[in-house]
């Protein structure tokens, strides 16, 4: 029940395309859902986050869509660029508990 | 640069040995988290400290231990090492005690190779 399931494991997108990464959770007590971006040789860094009181949050080309009833949330990267090539992790936490991360999606954007 | 410093960056050792990984959090951050990253497991939460006290424990093996010192730096001790302990170990810090109250800042990790 503490798990966050992430898919796909890897994703190849052409430049200018839309990248979509999905996550699902079981624990309805989760109340914070961030996405982290990790470049090779670096630690993960916060990209965007959402709380369950909204269904969508957009920051530039990055959008989180949140479906509370389905217990799913997804990251959409519009107009994907080669510089977006990285590993993306979804995560969830409840109250002041630790972050539980998904298994990661390796995104490759080809020019 | 996240402001979180981890040493060493790379470490190669043999099975059965003991190693210590060190983490200096961002200035002002009271919480320190340790995560293990392996290829097929993603980021696994190991343990969290807040202002010197253990706050949460995850899938941390009994052979592993950690502590946070009065100056807020933290050390992760890994003993009786096995081949399967080879992984990237990340430290993260935050101001708040919980994972949902703000951003976690990650260091660049310590890559441990057990031969």
GROMACS .gro file of N, CA, C and O in nm, chain A residues 24-86:
model
  252
   24UNK      N    1   0.069   0.539  -1.039
   24UNK     CA    2  -0.050   0.499  -0.966
   24UNK      C    3  -0.014   0.468  -0.822
   24UNK      O    4   0.098   0.425  -0.793
   25UNK      N    5  -0.107   0.493  -0.732
   25UNK     CA    6  -0.083   0.468  -0.591
   25UNK      C    7  -0.205   0.404  -0.528
   25UNK      O    8  -0.313   0.405  -0.585
   26UNK      N    9  -0.183   0.343  -0.411
   26UNK     CA   10  -0.293   0.276  -0.340
   26UNK      C   11  -0.337   0.352  -0.215
   26UNK      O   12  -0.455   0.353  -0.180
   27UNK      N   13  -0.242   0.414  -0.151
   27UNK     CA   14  -0.270   0.474  -0.020
   27UNK      C   15  -0.342   0.608  -0.036
   27UNK      O   16  -0.285   0.707  -0.081
   28UNK      N   17  -0.468   0.612   0.000
   28UNK     CA   18  -0.546   0.734  -0.016
   28UNK      C   19  -0.507   0.843   0.083
   28UNK      O   20  -0.555   0.956   0.073
   29UNK      N   21  -0.418   0.811   0.175
   29UNK     CA   22  -0.370   0.912   0.269
   29UNK      C   23  -0.259   0.999   0.210
   29UNK      O   24  -0.223   1.101   0.266
   30UNK      N   25  -0.205   0.957   0.096
   30UNK     CA   26  -0.103   1.041   0.030
   30UNK      C   27  -0.164   1.177  -0.002
   30UNK      O   28  -0.274   1.185  -0.056
   31UNK      N   29  -0.090   1.283   0.025
   31UNK     CA   30  -0.144   1.417  -0.001
   31UNK      C   31  -0.043   1.509  -0.069
   31UNK      O   32  -0.062   1.631  -0.069
   32UNK      N   33   0.060   1.453  -0.124
   32UNK     CA   34   0.160   1.535  -0.191
   32UNK      C   35   0.225   1.449  -0.297
   32UNK      O   36   0.270   1.337  -0.269
   33UNK      N   37   0.229   1.500  -0.420
   33UNK     CA   38   0.275   1.420  -0.534
   33UNK      C   39   0.373   1.501  -0.619
   33UNK      O   40   0.334   1.576  -0.707
   34UNK      N   41   0.501   1.487  -0.591
   34UNK     CA   42   0.600   1.558  -0.671
   34UNK      C   43   0.659   1.472  -0.782
   34UNK      O   44   0.650   1.349  -0.780
   35UNK      N   45   0.717   1.538  -0.877
   35UNK     CA   46   0.797   1.471  -0.981
   35UNK      C   47   0.939   1.524  -0.970
   35UNK      O   48   0.960   1.645  -0.958
   36UNK      N   49   1.035   1.431  -0.975
   36UNK     CA   50   1.175   1.467  -0.971
   36UNK      C   51   1.241   1.428  -1.103
   36UNK      O   52   1.207   1.327  -1.165
   37UNK      N   53   1.338   1.508  -1.142
   37UNK     CA   54   1.412   1.487  -1.268
   37UNK      C   55   1.558   1.460  -1.232
   37UNK      O   56   1.616   1.532  -1.148
   38UNK      N   57   1.615   1.357  -1.292
   38UNK     CA   58   1.754   1.323  -1.261
   38UNK      C   59   1.835   1.310  -1.390
   38UNK      O   60   1.802   1.227  -1.476
   39UNK      N   61   1.940   1.390  -1.402
   39UNK     CA   62   2.033   1.378  -1.513
   39UNK      C   63   2.147   1.284  -1.473
   39UNK      O   64   2.178   1.270  -1.353
   40UNK      N   65   2.211   1.220  -1.571
   40UNK     CA   66   2.319   1.126  -1.539
   40UNK      C   67   2.427   1.191  -1.453
   40UNK      O   68   2.470   1.303  -1.479
   41UNK      N   69   2.466   1.120  -1.350
   41UNK     CA   70   2.572   1.169  -1.261
   41UNK      C   71   2.527   1.273  -1.161
   41UNK      O   72   2.610   1.326  -1.085
   42UNK      N   73   2.399   1.301  -1.159
   42UNK     CA   74   2.345   1.402  -1.066
   42UNK      C   75   2.239   1.340  -0.977
   42UNK      O   76   2.186   1.233  -1.005
   43UNK      N   77   2.208   1.410  -0.869
   43UNK     CA   78   2.098   1.367  -0.786
   43UNK      C   79   1.966   1.416  -0.842
   43UNK      O   80   1.962   1.509  -0.922
   44UNK      N   81   1.855   1.354  -0.801
   44UNK     CA   82   1.724   1.402  -0.846
   44UNK      C   83   1.698   1.544  -0.798
   44UNK      O   84   1.747   1.585  -0.693
   45UNK      N   85   1.621   1.617  -0.878
   45UNK     CA   86   1.584   1.754  -0.842
   45UNK      C   87   1.436   1.772  -0.868
   45UNK      O   88   1.381   1.720  -0.967
   46UNK      N   89   1.371   1.847  -0.778
   46UNK     CA   90   1.227   1.868  -0.791
   46UNK      C   91   1.194   1.940  -0.921
   46UNK      O   92   1.254   2.043  -0.953
   47UNK      N   93   1.097   1.885  -0.993
   47UNK     CA   94   1.053   1.944  -1.120
   47UNK      C   95   0.921   2.018  -1.101
   47UNK      O   96   0.907   2.135  -1.135
   48UNK      N   97   0.824   1.950  -1.046
   48UNK     CA   98   0.691   2.006  -1.028
   48UNK      C   99   0.617   1.918  -0.928
   48UNK      O  100   0.647   1.799  -0.916
   49UNK      N  101   0.522   1.976  -0.854
   49UNK     CA  102   0.450   1.898  -0.754
   49UNK      C  103   0.304   1.942  -0.750
   49UNK      O  104   0.271   2.055  -0.788
   50UNK      N  105   0.219   1.852  -0.701
   50UNK     CA  106   0.076   1.882  -0.694
   50UNK      C  107   0.019   1.825  -0.565
   50UNK      O  108   0.072   1.726  -0.511
   51UNK      N  109  -0.086   1.889  -0.516
   51UNK     CA  110  -0.160   1.835  -0.403
   51UNK      C  111  -0.299   1.794  -0.452
   51UNK      O  112  -0.346   1.846  -0.553
   52UNK      N  113  -0.366   1.703  -0.383
   52UNK     CA  114  -0.489   1.643  -0.439
   52UNK      C  115  -0.610   1.735  -0.445
   52UNK      O  116  -0.716   1.693  -0.491
   53UNK      N  117  -0.596   1.861  -0.404
   53UNK     CA  118  -0.711   1.950  -0.413
   53UNK      C  119  -0.726   2.012  -0.551
   53UNK      O  120  -0.822   2.084  -0.577
   54UNK      N  121  -0.628   1.986  -0.640
   54UNK     CA  122  -0.639   2.036  -0.777
   54UNK      C  123  -0.620   1.918  -0.873
   54UNK      O  124  -0.557   1.819  -0.839
   55UNK      N  125  -0.673   1.930  -0.993
   55UNK     CA  126  -0.664   1.820  -1.089
   55UNK      C  127  -0.551   1.839  -1.190
   55UNK      O  128  -0.515   1.745  -1.261
   56UNK      N  129  -0.497   1.960  -1.196
   56UNK     CA  130  -0.392   1.985  -1.292
   56UNK      C  131  -0.304   2.100  -1.246
   56UNK      O  132  -0.352   2.196  -1.185
   57UNK      N  133  -0.176   2.087  -1.274
   57UNK     CA  134  -0.084   2.197  -1.246
   57UNK      C  135   0.015   2.205  -1.361
   57UNK      O  136   0.068   2.104  -1.405
   58UNK      N  137   0.033   2.327  -1.409
   58UNK     CA  138   0.119   2.348  -1.526
   58UNK      C  139   0.230   2.443  -1.492
   58UNK      O  140   0.207   2.548  -1.431
   59UNK      N  141   0.352   2.407  -1.533
   59UNK     CA  142   0.466   2.497  -1.519
   59UNK      C  143   0.546   2.488  -1.647
   59UNK      O  144   0.618   2.391  -1.671
   60UNK      N  145   0.528   2.590  -1.730
   60UNK     CA  146   0.596   2.589  -1.859
   60UNK      C  147   0.550   2.473  -1.945
   60UNK      O  148   0.430   2.455  -1.967
   61UNK      N  149   0.643   2.392  -1.990
   61UNK     CA  150   0.607   2.278  -2.076
   61UNK      C  151   0.568   2.154  -1.995
   61UNK      O  152   0.531   2.051  -2.053
   62UNK      N  153   0.576   2.162  -1.864
   62UNK     CA  154   0.550   2.047  -1.778
   62UNK      C  155   0.413   2.061  -1.710
   62UNK      O  156   0.382   2.165  -1.652
   63UNK      N  157   0.334   1.954  -1.718
   63UNK     CA  158   0.201   1.953  -1.659
   63UNK      C  159   0.181   1.825  -1.580
   63UNK      O  160   0.215   1.716  -1.629
   64UNK      N  161   0.128   1.838  -1.458
   64UNK     CA  162   0.084   1.720  -1.383
   64UNK      C  163  -0.067   1.713  -1.395
   64UNK      O  164  -0.137   1.812  -1.367
   65UNK      N  165  -0.117   1.596  -1.432
   65UNK     CA  166  -0.260   1.569  -1.429
   65UNK      C  167  -0.287   1.472  -1.316
   65UNK      O  168  -0.216   1.372  -1.302
   66UNK      N  169  -0.387   1.503  -1.233
   66UNK     CA  170  -0.413   1.423  -1.114
   66UNK      C  171  -0.557   1.374  -1.115
   66UNK      O  172  -0.650   1.453  -1.132
   67UNK      N  173  -0.575   1.244  -1.100
   67UNK     CA  174  -0.708   1.183  -1.097
   67UNK      C  175  -0.725   1.114  -0.961
   67UNK      O  176  -0.678   1.003  -0.941
   68UNK      N  177  -0.790   1.184  -0.870
   68UNK     CA  178  -0.801   1.135  -0.733
   68UNK      C  179  -0.882   1.006  -0.725
   68UNK      O  180  -0.846   0.913  -0.652
   69UNK      N  181  -0.991   0.997  -0.801
   69UNK     CA  182  -1.077   0.880  -0.793
   69UNK      C  183  -1.007   0.755  -0.847
   69UNK      O  184  -1.025   0.645  -0.797
   70UNK      N  185  -0.923   0.774  -0.947
   70UNK     CA  186  -0.850   0.661  -1.005
   70UNK      C  187  -0.719   0.636  -0.933
   70UNK      O  188  -0.650   0.536  -0.961
   71UNK      N  189  -0.681   0.726  -0.845
   71UNK     CA  190  -0.554   0.718  -0.773
   71UNK      C  191  -0.438   0.710  -0.871
   71UNK      O  192  -0.349   0.623  -0.862
   72UNK      N  193  -0.442   0.802  -0.966
   72UNK     CA  194  -0.337   0.807  -1.068
   72UNK      C  195  -0.296   0.951  -1.091
   72UNK      O  196  -0.376   1.044  -1.075
   73UNK      N  197  -0.172   0.970  -1.129
   73UNK     CA  198  -0.126   1.102  -1.170
   73UNK      C  199  -0.020   1.084  -1.278
   73UNK      O  200   0.044   0.979  -1.287
   74UNK      N  201  -0.008   1.183  -1.361
   74UNK     CA  202   0.082   1.170  -1.474
   74UNK      C  203   0.155   1.301  -1.502
   74UNK      O  204   0.109   1.409  -1.464
   75UNK      N  205   0.268   1.286  -1.565
   75UNK     CA  206   0.350   1.401  -1.607
   75UNK      C  207   0.345   1.408  -1.758
   75UNK      O  208   0.371   1.309  -1.826
   76UNK      N  209   0.312   1.525  -1.808
   76UNK     CA  210   0.311   1.550  -1.952
   76UNK      C  211   0.419   1.653  -1.983
   76UNK      O  212   0.420   1.761  -1.919
   77UNK      N  213   0.505   1.619  -2.076
   77UNK     CA  214   0.606   1.715  -2.121
   77UNK      C  215   0.572   1.751  -2.265
   77UNK      O  216   0.580   1.668  -2.356
   78UNK      N  217   0.529   1.875  -2.283
   78UNK     CA  218   0.492   1.922  -2.415
   78UNK      C  219   0.618   1.968  -2.489
   78UNK      O  220   0.714   2.012  -2.427
   79UNK      N  221   0.611   1.959  -2.623
   79UNK     CA  222   0.723   2.006  -2.707
   79UNK      C  223   0.855   1.954  -2.649
   79UNK      O  224   0.947   2.032  -2.619
   80UNK      N  225   0.864   1.824  -2.632
   80UNK     CA  226   0.982   1.763  -2.571
   80UNK      C  227   1.110   1.801  -2.647
   80UNK      O  228   1.112   1.807  -2.770
   81UNK      N  229   1.214   1.827  -2.569
   81UNK     CA  230   1.343   1.870  -2.624
   81UNK      C  231   1.454   1.771  -2.584
   81UNK      O  232   1.442   1.706  -2.480
   82UNK      N  233   1.560   1.765  -2.664
   82UNK     CA  234   1.671   1.675  -2.626
   82UNK      C  235   1.724   1.701  -2.486
   82UNK      O  236   1.766   1.609  -2.417
   83UNK      N  237   1.719   1.824  -2.442
   83UNK     CA  238   1.762   1.861  -2.307
   83UNK      C  239   1.673   1.805  -2.198
   83UNK      O  240   1.709   1.807  -2.080
   84UNK      N  241   1.555   1.753  -2.236
   84UNK     CA  242   1.465   1.690  -2.139
   84UNK      C  243   1.505   1.545  -2.112
   84UNK      O  244   1.447   1.481  -2.024
   85UNK      N  245   1.597   1.493  -2.191
   85UNK     CA  246   1.641   1.354  -2.174
   85UNK      C  247   1.699   1.335  -2.035
   85UNK      O  248   1.800   1.398  -1.998
   86UNK      N  249   1.635   1.251  -1.957
   86UNK     CA  250   1.670   1.234  -1.816
   86UNK      C  251   1.585   1.118  -1.763
   86UNK      O  252   1.501   1.063  -1.833
   0.00000   0.00000   0.00000
